[in-house]
CSV table of C-alpha atoms and ligand atoms in Angstrom, one decimal:
chain,number,residue,atom,x,y,z
A,1,MET,CA,-3.5,-19.3,-15.4
A,2,ALA,CA,-5.6,-19.2,-12.2
A,3,ASN,CA,-5.3,-22.2,-9.9
A,4,VAL,CA,-7.6,-23.3,-7.1
A,5,VAL,CA,-6.1,-22.5,-3.7
A,6,ARG,CA,-5.2,-25.7,-1.9
A,7,LEU,CA,-6.4,-25.4,1.7
A,8,GLN,CA,-4.2,-26.2,4.6
A,9,TYR,CA,-6.2,-26.6,7.7
A,10,GLU,CA,-4.4,-25.5,10.9
A,11,SER,CA,-6.5,-27.1,13.6
A,12,LYS,CA,-7.1,-30.8,14.1
A,13,PRO,CA,-10.4,-32.2,12.8
A,14,PRO,CA,-13.0,-33.4,15.4
A,15,PRO,CA,-13.0,-37.1,16.0
A,16,PHE,CA,-15.3,-39.2,13.8
A,17,GLY,CA,-18.7,-39.9,15.2
A,18,HIS,CA,-21.2,-37.4,16.6
A,19,GLU,CA,-18.5,-34.7,17.2
A,20,MET,CA,-18.0,-34.6,13.5
A,21,ARG,CA,-21.5,-33.2,13.1
A,22,LYS,CA,-19.8,-29.9,13.9
A,23,CYS,CA,-18.4,-29.9,10.4
A,24,PHE,CA,-21.9,-30.2,8.8
A,25,SER,CA,-25.0,-28.0,9.0
A,26,PHE,CA,-27.6,-30.6,10.0
A,27,ASP,CA,-30.7,-29.7,12.0
A,28,PRO,CA,-29.5,-30.8,15.5
A,29,GLU,CA,-32.6,-32.9,15.9
A,30,TYR,CA,-32.1,-34.8,12.6
A,31,ILE,CA,-30.2,-38.0,12.3
A,32,ASN,CA,-29.0,-38.3,8.7
A,33,MET,CA,-28.7,-42.0,7.7
A,34,ASN,CA,-29.2,-41.3,4.0
A,35,HIS,CA,-26.1,-39.5,2.8
A,36,GLY,CA,-26.2,-41.8,-0.3
A,37,SER,CA,-29.1,-40.0,-2.0
A,38,TYR,CA,-28.1,-36.4,-2.0
A,39,GLY,CA,-24.7,-36.1,-0.2
A,40,SER,CA,-24.0,-33.6,2.5
A,41,LEU,CA,-21.9,-30.5,2.1
A,42,PRO,CA,-19.3,-30.1,4.9
A,43,SER,CA,-19.3,-26.5,6.4
A,44,PRO,CA,-15.5,-26.1,5.7
A,45,VAL,CA,-16.1,-26.9,2.0
A,46,ALA,CA,-19.1,-24.4,2.0
A,47,GLU,CA,-16.7,-21.8,3.5
A,48,ALA,CA,-13.9,-22.7,1.1
A,49,ILE,CA,-16.0,-22.0,-2.0
A,50,LYS,CA,-17.2,-18.6,-0.9
A,51,PRO,CA,-14.2,-16.7,-2.4
A,52,TYR,CA,-15.1,-18.3,-5.8
A,53,TYR,CA,-18.7,-17.0,-5.5
A,54,ALA,CA,-17.3,-13.6,-4.6
A,55,LEU,CA,-15.1,-13.7,-7.7
A,56,ALA,CA,-18.0,-14.6,-9.9
A,57,GLU,CA,-20.0,-11.7,-8.6
A,58,ALA,CA,-17.1,-9.2,-8.5
A,59,ASN,CA,-16.8,-9.4,-12.3
A,60,PRO,CA,-19.2,-11.9,-13.9
A,61,ASP,CA,-17.6,-11.5,-17.4
A,62,LEU,CA,-14.0,-11.9,-16.2
A,63,PHE,CA,-15.0,-15.0,-14.1
A,64,HIS,CA,-17.0,-16.7,-16.8
A,65,ARG,CA,-14.8,-15.8,-19.7
A,66,PHE,CA,-11.5,-16.5,-18.1
A,67,THR,CA,-11.1,-17.3,-14.4
A,68,SER,CA,-13.6,-20.1,-14.1
A,69,ILE,CA,-12.3,-21.9,-17.2
A,70,ASP,CA,-8.7,-21.9,-15.8
A,71,LEU,CA,-9.9,-22.9,-12.3
A,72,ILE,CA,-12.0,-25.8,-13.7
A,73,ARG,CA,-9.1,-27.0,-15.8
A,74,ASP,CA,-7.0,-27.1,-12.7
A,75,VAL,CA,-9.6,-29.1,-10.8
A,76,ARG,CA,-10.1,-31.5,-13.7
A,77,LYS,CA,-6.3,-32.2,-13.7
A,78,ARG,CA,-6.6,-33.1,-10.0
A,79,MET,CA,-9.7,-35.2,-10.5
A,80,ALA,CA,-8.2,-37.1,-13.5
A,81,LYS,CA,-5.3,-38.1,-11.2
A,82,PHE,CA,-7.6,-39.0,-8.4
A,83,VAL,CA,-9.7,-41.5,-10.5
A,84,GLY,CA,-6.6,-42.9,-12.3
A,85,ALA,CA,-7.4,-41.6,-15.8
A,86,ALA,CA,-4.5,-41.9,-18.2
A,87,HIS,CA,-5.0,-38.3,-19.4
A,88,THR,CA,-6.6,-35.2,-18.0
A,89,GLU,CA,-8.4,-34.8,-21.3
A,90,GLU,CA,-10.5,-37.9,-20.6
A,91,VAL,CA,-12.4,-36.3,-17.7
A,92,VAL,CA,-14.9,-33.5,-17.8
A,93,PHE,CA,-17.5,-32.1,-15.4
A,94,VAL,CA,-21.2,-32.5,-15.8
A,95,PRO,CA,-23.9,-31.4,-13.3
A,96,ASN,CA,-25.0,-34.9,-12.2
A,97,ALA,CA,-24.8,-38.6,-13.0
A,98,SER,CA,-28.1,-38.5,-14.9
A,99,HIS,CA,-26.7,-35.9,-17.1
A,100,GLY,CA,-23.5,-37.8,-17.8
A,101,LEU,CA,-25.3,-41.1,-18.4
A,102,ASN,CA,-27.9,-39.5,-20.7
A,103,THR,CA,-25.1,-37.8,-22.7
A,104,ILE,CA,-23.4,-41.2,-23.3
A,105,LEU,CA,-26.5,-43.3,-24.0
A,106,ARG,CA,-28.1,-40.7,-26.4
A,107,SER,CA,-24.8,-40.2,-28.2
A,108,PHE,CA,-24.6,-43.6,-29.7
A,109,ILE,CA,-25.9,-43.7,-33.3
A,110,TRP,CA,-28.5,-46.4,-32.7
A,111,GLU,CA,-29.4,-48.7,-35.5
A,112,GLU,CA,-32.0,-51.5,-36.0
A,113,GLY,CA,-30.9,-54.7,-34.3
A,114,ASP,CA,-28.8,-52.9,-31.6
A,115,ILE,CA,-29.3,-53.9,-28.0
A,116,ILE,CA,-29.3,-51.7,-24.9
A,117,SER,CA,-28.9,-53.7,-21.6
A,118,SER,CA,-29.7,-52.6,-18.1
A,119,CYS,CA,-30.3,-54.5,-14.8
A,120,ASN,CA,-33.4,-54.9,-12.7
A,121,THR,CA,-31.3,-53.0,-10.1
A,122,THR,CA,-30.3,-50.1,-12.4
A,123,TYR,CA,-31.2,-46.7,-11.0
A,124,ASN,CA,-34.8,-46.2,-12.1
A,125,SER,CA,-34.3,-43.0,-14.2
A,126,ILE,CA,-31.4,-44.7,-16.0
A,127,SER,CA,-33.3,-47.8,-16.9
A,128,ARG,CA,-36.1,-45.4,-18.1
A,129,THR,CA,-33.5,-43.8,-20.3
A,130,ALA,CA,-32.7,-47.2,-21.9
A,131,GLU,CA,-36.5,-47.7,-22.2
A,132,TYR,CA,-36.9,-44.3,-23.9
A,133,ILE,CA,-34.1,-45.0,-26.3
A,134,SER,CA,-35.7,-48.3,-27.2
A,135,ASP,CA,-39.1,-46.5,-27.7
A,136,ILE,CA,-37.9,-44.1,-30.3
A,137,PRO,CA,-36.7,-45.1,-33.9
A,138,PRO,CA,-34.8,-47.1,-34.8
A,139,HIS,CA,-35.9,-49.0,-31.7
A,140,PRO,CA,-32.9,-50.8,-30.3
A,141,GLU,CA,-34.0,-53.7,-28.1
A,142,ALA,CA,-34.0,-53.0,-24.4
A,143,VAL,CA,-33.1,-56.0,-22.3
A,144,GLN,CA,-32.4,-56.6,-18.6
A,145,PHE,CA,-30.0,-58.7,-16.6
A,146,THR,CA,-31.6,-60.0,-13.4
A,147,LEU,CA,-29.8,-59.6,-10.2
A,148,LEU,CA,-31.4,-61.0,-7.0
A,149,PHE,CA,-30.0,-60.7,-3.6
A,150,PRO,CA,-28.8,-62.5,-1.6
A,151,THR,CA,-26.1,-63.6,-4.0
A,152,SER,CA,-22.3,-63.5,-4.3
A,153,HIS,CA,-19.8,-61.8,-6.6
A,154,SER,CA,-18.8,-65.1,-8.1
A,155,GLU,CA,-22.4,-66.0,-8.9
A,156,ILE,CA,-23.0,-62.6,-10.5
A,157,ILE,CA,-19.8,-62.9,-12.6
A,158,GLN,CA,-20.9,-66.4,-13.7
A,159,ASN,CA,-24.4,-65.3,-14.6
A,160,TRP,CA,-23.2,-62.1,-16.3
A,161,ARG,CA,-20.8,-64.1,-18.5
A,162,ALA,CA,-23.7,-66.4,-19.6
A,163,TYR,CA,-26.0,-63.4,-20.1
A,164,VAL,CA,-23.5,-61.4,-22.2
A,165,LYS,CA,-22.8,-64.5,-24.3
A,166,SER,CA,-26.6,-65.0,-24.9
A,167,LEU,CA,-26.8,-61.4,-26.1
A,168,ASN,CA,-24.0,-62.1,-28.5
A,169,GLU,CA,-25.9,-65.1,-29.9
A,170,ILE,CA,-29.0,-62.8,-30.5
A,171,ARG,CA,-26.6,-60.3,-32.2
A,172,ASN,CA,-25.2,-63.0,-34.4
A,173,GLN,CA,-28.6,-64.0,-35.6
A,174,SER,CA,-29.5,-60.4,-36.3
A,175,ALA,CA,-26.2,-59.9,-38.1
A,176,GLN,CA,-27.1,-62.7,-40.5
A,177,LYS,CA,-30.4,-61.0,-41.3
A,178,LEU,CA,-29.1,-57.5,-41.5
A,179,GLY,CA,-25.8,-58.1,-43.2
A,180,ARG,CA,-24.0,-56.0,-40.6
A,181,ARG,CA,-23.0,-56.5,-36.9
A,182,PRO,CA,-25.3,-54.6,-34.5
A,183,LYS,CA,-23.9,-53.1,-31.3
A,184,ILE,CA,-24.6,-54.1,-27.7
A,185,VAL,CA,-24.3,-51.4,-25.0
A,186,ALA,CA,-24.4,-52.6,-21.4
A,187,ILE,CA,-25.2,-50.3,-18.4
A,188,ILE,CA,-23.4,-51.6,-15.3
A,189,ASP,CA,-23.5,-50.2,-11.8
A,190,SER,CA,-20.3,-50.1,-9.9
A,191,ILE,CA,-22.3,-49.6,-6.7
A,192,ILE,CA,-26.0,-50.2,-7.0
A,193,SER,CA,-28.4,-47.6,-5.5
A,194,VAL,CA,-30.8,-50.0,-3.9
A,195,PRO,CA,-29.7,-52.4,-2.5
A,196,GLY,CA,-26.6,-50.3,-1.7
A,197,ALA,CA,-24.1,-52.8,-2.9
A,198,LEU,CA,-20.7,-53.0,-4.6
A,199,LEU,CA,-20.8,-55.1,-7.7
A,200,PRO,CA,-17.8,-56.9,-9.3
A,201,TRP,CA,-18.0,-54.2,-12.0
A,202,LYS,CA,-14.4,-54.5,-13.1
A,203,GLU,CA,-14.9,-58.2,-13.9
A,204,MET,CA,-18.2,-57.4,-15.6
A,205,VAL,CA,-16.4,-54.7,-17.8
A,206,LYS,CA,-13.7,-57.3,-18.7
A,207,ILE,CA,-16.4,-59.8,-19.8
A,208,CYS,CA,-17.9,-57.0,-22.0
A,209,LYS,CA,-14.5,-56.4,-23.6
A,210,GLU,CA,-14.1,-60.1,-24.3
A,211,GLU,CA,-17.5,-60.2,-25.9
A,212,ASP,CA,-17.2,-57.0,-27.9
A,213,VAL,CA,-19.9,-55.2,-25.8
A,214,TRP,CA,-19.7,-51.5,-24.9
A,215,SER,CA,-19.6,-50.9,-21.1
A,216,VAL,CA,-21.2,-47.8,-19.6
A,217,VAL,CA,-20.5,-47.8,-15.9
A,218,ASP,CA,-22.8,-45.9,-13.6
A,219,GLY,CA,-20.5,-45.1,-10.8
A,220,ALA,CA,-22.8,-42.5,-9.2
A,221,HIS,CA,-21.9,-43.8,-5.7
A,222,SER,CA,-18.2,-44.6,-6.4
A,223,ILE,CA,-16.0,-41.6,-5.9
A,224,GLY,CA,-15.4,-41.0,-2.2
A,225,GLN,CA,-16.8,-44.5,-1.3
A,226,GLU,CA,-14.8,-46.9,-3.5
A,227,LEU,CA,-11.1,-46.8,-2.7
A,228,ASP,CA,-8.2,-46.6,-5.1
A,229,LEU,CA,-10.1,-45.9,-8.3
A,230,ASN,CA,-7.9,-46.7,-11.3
A,231,LEU,CA,-9.9,-46.2,-14.5
A,232,ALA,CA,-7.0,-46.7,-16.8
A,233,GLU,CA,-6.6,-50.2,-15.4
A,234,ALA,CA,-10.3,-51.0,-15.1
A,235,ASN,CA,-10.7,-49.7,-18.6
A,236,PRO,CA,-14.5,-49.2,-18.9
A,237,ASP,CA,-15.7,-47.6,-22.1
A,238,PHE,CA,-17.5,-44.9,-20.3
A,239,TRP,CA,-17.8,-44.1,-16.5
A,240,VAL,CA,-19.8,-41.4,-14.6
A,241,THR,CA,-19.6,-40.5,-10.9
A,242,ASN,CA,-21.3,-38.0,-8.6
A,243,CYS,CA,-18.8,-35.9,-6.7
A,244,HIS,CA,-21.6,-34.5,-4.6
A,245,LYS,CA,-22.5,-37.8,-3.0
A,246,TRP,CA,-19.7,-39.5,-1.2
A,247,MET,CA,-16.9,-37.1,-2.0
A,248,TYR,CA,-18.6,-34.1,-0.3
A,249,ALA,CA,-18.5,-31.6,-3.2
A,250,LYS,CA,-21.4,-29.1,-3.6
A,251,ARG,CA,-24.5,-30.6,-5.2
A,252,GLY,CA,-24.3,-30.3,-9.0
A,253,CYS,CA,-20.9,-31.8,-9.5
A,254,ALA,CA,-20.3,-35.0,-11.4
A,255,LEU,CA,-17.4,-36.4,-13.5
A,256,LEU,CA,-17.8,-37.9,-17.0
A,257,TYR,CA,-14.9,-40.2,-18.0
A,258,VAL,CA,-14.5,-41.0,-21.7
A,259,PRO,CA,-11.2,-42.6,-22.7
A,260,LYS,CA,-9.7,-41.0,-25.8
A,261,ARG,CA,-10.5,-44.1,-27.9
A,262,ASN,CA,-14.2,-43.5,-27.4
A,263,GLN,CA,-14.5,-39.7,-27.6
A,264,HIS,CA,-15.6,-39.9,-31.2
A,265,ILE,CA,-18.9,-41.5,-29.8
A,266,ILE,CA,-19.7,-38.3,-27.9
A,267,LYS,CA,-20.2,-36.1,-31.0
A,268,ALA,CA,-21.7,-33.2,-29.0
A,269,SER,CA,-22.1,-32.3,-25.4
A,270,PHE,CA,-25.6,-31.9,-24.1
A,271,PRO,CA,-26.7,-29.1,-24.4
A,272,THR,CA,-24.7,-28.4,-27.6
A,273,SER,CA,-21.7,-26.1,-27.0
A,274,HIS,CA,-20.5,-23.0,-28.9
A,275,ALA,CA,-17.4,-25.2,-29.4
A,276,TYR,CA,-19.2,-27.8,-31.4
A,277,LYS,CA,-17.5,-28.4,-34.8
A,278,LYS,CA,-19.1,-29.9,-37.9
A,279,GLY,CA,-19.1,-33.7,-37.7
A,280,GLY,CA,-18.7,-33.6,-34.0
A,281,GLY,CA,-16.6,-35.7,-31.6
A,282,SER,CA,-13.3,-33.9,-32.2
A,283,ASN,CA,-13.0,-31.6,-29.2
A,284,PHE,CA,-14.5,-33.4,-26.2
A,285,VAL,CA,-13.1,-31.2,-23.5
A,286,GLU,CA,-13.8,-27.9,-25.1
A,287,GLN,CA,-17.4,-28.8,-25.7
A,288,PHE,CA,-18.0,-29.6,-22.0
A,289,GLU,CA,-16.2,-26.5,-20.7
A,290,TRP,CA,-19.1,-24.4,-21.8
A,291,ASN,CA,-22.4,-25.7,-22.8
A,292,GLY,CA,-24.8,-23.2,-21.2
A,293,THR,CA,-24.6,-21.0,-18.2
A,294,ILE,CA,-24.8,-22.7,-14.9
A,295,ASP,CA,-23.3,-22.2,-11.4
A,296,PHE,CA,-19.7,-23.4,-12.1
A,297,VAL,CA,-18.6,-23.2,-8.4
A,298,PRO,CA,-19.9,-26.8,-7.6
A,299,TYR,CA,-17.2,-28.0,-10.1
A,300,ILE,CA,-14.5,-26.0,-8.3
A,301,SER,CA,-15.8,-27.4,-5.0
A,302,ALA,CA,-14.5,-30.8,-5.9
A,303,SER,CA,-11.0,-29.6,-5.1
A,304,CYS,CA,-12.0,-28.0,-1.8
A,305,ALA,CA,-13.7,-31.3,-0.9
A,306,LEU,CA,-10.5,-33.2,-1.6
A,307,ASP,CA,-8.6,-30.8,0.7
A,308,PHE,CA,-11.2,-31.4,3.4
A,309,ARG,CA,-10.9,-35.1,3.0
A,310,ALA,CA,-7.1,-34.9,3.3
A,311,TRP,CA,-7.5,-32.9,6.5
A,312,LEU,CA,-9.7,-35.8,7.9
A,313,GLY,CA,-6.9,-38.2,7.2
A,314,GLY,CA,-7.5,-39.2,3.6
A,315,GLU,CA,-9.6,-41.7,1.7
A,316,HIS,CA,-8.6,-44.9,3.6
A,317,VAL,CA,-9.1,-43.3,7.0
A,318,ILE,CA,-12.6,-42.0,6.0
A,319,ASN,CA,-13.7,-45.2,4.4
A,320,ASP,CA,-12.4,-47.6,7.0
A,321,TYR,CA,-14.5,-45.8,9.6
A,322,CYS,CA,-17.6,-45.6,7.4
A,323,HIS,CA,-17.2,-49.3,6.5
A,324,ARG,CA,-16.8,-50.4,10.1
A,325,ILE,CA,-19.9,-48.4,11.2
A,326,ALA,CA,-21.9,-49.8,8.3
A,327,LEU,CA,-21.1,-53.3,9.3
A,328,GLU,CA,-21.5,-52.9,13.0
A,329,GLY,CA,-24.5,-50.7,12.7
A,330,GLY,CA,-26.2,-52.9,10.1
A,331,LYS,CA,-25.7,-56.0,12.3
A,332,ARG,CA,-27.1,-54.2,15.4
A,333,LEU,CA,-30.1,-52.9,13.4
A,334,ALA,CA,-30.8,-56.4,12.1
A,335,GLN,CA,-30.6,-57.7,15.7
A,336,ILE,CA,-33.1,-55.0,17.0
A,337,LEU,CA,-35.5,-55.7,14.1
A,338,GLY,CA,-35.1,-59.5,14.3
A,339,THR,CA,-34.3,-59.6,10.6
A,340,GLU,CA,-31.1,-59.9,8.5
A,341,ILE,CA,-28.7,-57.9,6.4
A,342,ILE,CA,-28.8,-58.5,2.6
A,343,ASP,CA,-25.0,-59.2,2.3
A,344,GLN,CA,-24.9,-62.7,3.8
A,345,GLY,CA,-21.4,-63.8,2.8
A,346,GLN,CA,-18.6,-64.2,5.3
A,347,ASP,CA,-16.5,-61.5,3.7
A,348,PHE,CA,-19.2,-58.8,3.1
A,349,GLN,CA,-18.2,-58.4,-0.5
A,350,PHE,CA,-21.1,-56.1,-1.3
A,351,THR,CA,-20.7,-53.7,1.7
A,352,LEU,CA,-18.7,-50.5,1.6
A,353,SER,CA,-20.4,-47.6,3.4
A,354,MET,CA,-24.0,-48.6,2.8
A,355,VAL,CA,-25.8,-51.5,4.5
A,356,ASN,CA,-29.2,-53.1,3.7
A,357,VAL,CA,-31.4,-54.6,6.4
A,358,ALA,CA,-34.8,-56.2,6.1
A,359,VAL,CA,-37.9,-54.5,7.5
A,360,PRO,CA,-39.7,-56.6,10.0
A,361,PHE,CA,-42.8,-57.2,7.8
A,362,PRO,CA,-44.5,-60.5,7.1
A,363,PRO,CA,-43.6,-62.0,3.7
A,364,THR,CA,-47.1,-61.2,2.3
A,365,MET,CA,-46.4,-57.5,2.5
A,366,SER,CA,-46.9,-55.9,-0.9
A,367,SER,CA,-44.6,-53.5,-2.8
A,368,ALA,CA,-47.0,-50.6,-2.9
A,369,PHE,CA,-45.5,-47.1,-3.4
A,370,GLU,CA,-47.7,-45.9,-0.5
A,371,ILE,CA,-45.6,-47.9,1.9
A,372,ASP,CA,-42.5,-46.1,0.9
A,373,MET,CA,-44.4,-42.8,1.3
A,374,ALA,CA,-45.7,-43.9,4.7
A,375,PHE,CA,-42.1,-44.6,5.8
A,376,ARG,CA,-41.0,-41.2,4.6
A,377,ARG,CA,-43.7,-39.5,6.6
A,378,LYS,CA,-43.2,-41.6,9.7
A,379,LEU,CA,-39.4,-41.3,9.8
A,380,LEU,CA,-38.3,-38.3,7.9
A,381,ILE,CA,-41.1,-35.9,9.1
A,382,LYS,CA,-42.4,-37.4,12.4
A,383,ARG,CA,-39.3,-39.0,13.9
A,384,LYS,CA,-36.5,-37.0,12.3
A,385,ILE,CA,-34.4,-39.9,11.3
A,386,TYR,CA,-34.2,-41.3,7.8
A,387,PRO,CA,-32.6,-44.1,5.7
A,388,ALA,CA,-33.9,-45.1,2.3
A,389,PHE,CA,-36.5,-47.8,1.8
A,390,PHE,CA,-36.9,-50.2,-1.1
A,391,TYR,CA,-38.6,-53.4,-2.2
A,392,HIS,CA,-36.4,-56.1,-3.6
A,393,ASN,CA,-36.9,-59.8,-4.3
A,394,GLY,CA,-40.2,-60.1,-2.4
A,395,LYS,CA,-39.2,-58.0,0.7
A,396,TRP,CA,-39.0,-54.5,2.0
A,397,TRP,CA,-35.5,-53.3,2.9
A,398,ILE,CA,-33.8,-50.3,4.6
A,399,ARG,CA,-30.6,-48.9,3.1
A,400,CYS,CA,-28.5,-47.1,5.7
A,401,SER,CA,-25.6,-44.9,4.8
A,402,ALA,CA,-22.8,-44.8,7.4
A,403,GLN,CA,-20.8,-41.6,7.4
A,404,ILE,CA,-18.1,-39.9,9.4
A,405,TRP,CA,-20.7,-38.4,11.8
A,406,SER,CA,-22.4,-41.8,12.3
A,407,GLN,CA,-22.2,-44.0,15.4
A,408,VAL,CA,-23.7,-47.4,16.1
A,409,GLU,CA,-26.1,-45.7,18.5
A,410,ASP,CA,-27.8,-44.0,15.5
A,411,PHE,CA,-28.7,-47.5,14.2
A,412,GLU,CA,-30.2,-48.3,17.6
A,413,VAL,CA,-32.3,-45.1,17.5
A,414,LEU,CA,-33.3,-46.1,13.9
A,415,GLY,CA,-34.2,-49.6,15.0
A,416,GLU,CA,-36.7,-48.3,17.6
A,417,ALA,CA,-38.2,-45.9,15.1
A,418,ILE,CA,-38.6,-48.6,12.5
A,419,LEU,CA,-40.2,-51.0,15.0
A,420,GLU,CA,-42.8,-48.4,15.8
A,421,ALA,CA,-43.3,-47.2,12.2
A,422,SER,CA,-43.6,-50.7,10.7
A,423,LYS,CA,-46.1,-51.7,13.3
A,424,GLU,CA,-48.2,-48.6,12.5
A,425,ILE,CA,-47.9,-49.4,8.7
A,426,LEU,CA,-49.1,-52.9,9.3
A,427,GLU,CA,-52.1,-51.6,11.2
A,428,GLU,CA,-52.9,-49.0,8.6
A,429,PHE,CA,-52.3,-51.0,5.4
A,430,GLY,CA,-52.7,-54.6,6.5
A,431,ASP,CA,-50.1,-57.3,5.9
A,432,GLY,CA,-50.9,-57.7,2.2
A,433,THR,CA,-53.3,-60.7,2.7
A,434,GLU,CA,-56.3,-58.4,2.2
A,435,LYS,CA,-56.7,-55.2,0.4
A,436,LYS,CA,-57.1,-52.2,2.7
A,437,THR,CA,-57.8,-48.7,1.6
A,438,MET,CA,-54.6,-46.7,1.7
A,439,ILE,CA,-55.2,-43.3,3.2
A,440,ILE,CA,-52.4,-40.9,2.6
A,441,GLU,CA,-52.3,-38.0,5.1
A,442,ASP,CA,-50.3,-34.9,4.4
A,443,LYS,CA,-49.9,-35.8,0.7
A,444,ASP,CA,-47.1,-33.6,-0.4
A,445,GLU,CA,-45.9,-33.7,-4.0
A,446,ARG,CA,-42.4,-32.7,-2.9
A,447,LEU,CA,-42.0,-36.0,-1.1
A,448,ILE,CA,-42.6,-38.0,-4.3
A,449,VAL,CA,-39.2,-37.1,-5.7
A,450,ASN,CA,-36.7,-39.9,-4.8
R,501,PLP,C1,-26.8,-45.6,-9.1
R,501,PLP,C2,-27.3,-44.2,-9.4
R,501,PLP,N1,-27.2,-43.7,-10.7
R,501,PLP,C3,-27.6,-42.5,-11.0
R,501,PLP,C4,-28.1,-41.7,-10.0
R,501,PLP,C5,-28.6,-40.3,-10.4
R,501,PLP,O1,-27.9,-39.3,-9.7
R,501,PLP,P1,-28.3,-37.8,-10.0
R,501,PLP,O2,-29.6,-37.6,-9.4
R,501,PLP,O3,-27.3,-37.0,-9.2
R,501,PLP,O4,-28.2,-37.5,-11.4
R,501,PLP,C6,-28.2,-42.1,-8.7
R,501,PLP,C7,-28.8,-41.2,-7.6
R,501,PLP,O5,-28.9,-41.6,-6.5
R,501,PLP,C8,-27.8,-43.4,-8.4
R,501,PLP,O6,-27.9,-43.9,-7.1
């Protein structure tokens, strides 16, 4: 069996902060404050995966029929341990979180009276998935839990309990009519995309268990950002994470966790594998080992990324730094803009490595898509610095990702750029009290992709 080579770095890593940019391939003029969307591949990880690309091309048949399967089994074993799964066979690779979550949600055998629940803060394409499932027969009902910031973990847990109980009452009424008990499936973010915020997802999962509701956890932002993952203990029914975001794997690498007790739900991988057996649901791992030819090296890169992280000092060292910069940088940015951060509690329960700061707009400012586009043009293209922008609870916000290359000074540069850009946007679009014509220069379809 071929194993992935564990890398031992001989030199010391550069210190965190701007010197760490040496380990990434960024345009020297660009300040990356949006690691959360697409991740960033460290150059040592890019180097470490080259031999696997060489193997794939040296003998494509040997690599795809034997070597890559062994290598990916080895990496899966390492990843299962890393996320605290009880068994290696509960963890498989998929290309991205959307793929994993769609696999789960479309695998349920939906019946009339079933309920699929998302949140107003669920990642857009995932709440669209719930909507799509509800749109096709047998039309399970799509419902939403409302989460409005500022809030607190205890308030969310209290509201979640009441919400899940109310779904159960609806189910009980349907059960009487239908003569069977419909199912409820709840999509829960561990860390929301926008606002970038850690939810009390373990408590939310526990409430689902108590109320006999399936929990599907969207942990796209978790691995590499959320410390000490222990899935066996948290016990979600399903969980998906992107290794290419905070864990530094090559893009196209995500983990799908399905505990053995629930593997019968995933009857077939998507796309269907050669390994599918009549009836489905019996050979979970085998089906996901091969379900169409893709570049398998991103899966292998997960192991190289963990080696790189060990070299940096490990998970706690990395995340302590990013968390400190997120908090200090977020506060400094709010000070420059004269606004506030969204996480207003004393203990910053929602903040890991992402921080959300209000844009200095008047409260009348609308939520138009063109405003997001204008920020993209004015920051990403014109000023070469970029965080994410979003509208939540009547306000525009900035989501900044702090990373090992970040310094508080980056937030200061961003602050000046946002002051200028928001002033320009107010001049161009008005403050929302009157309708102005929105002129979009340089309209470029590529920018529309989030
Ligand atoms: C919470 C959340 N879920 C799902 C996704 C989708 O990830 P991907 O595009 O890698 O499928 C994202 C992407 O940013 C996300 O933030």
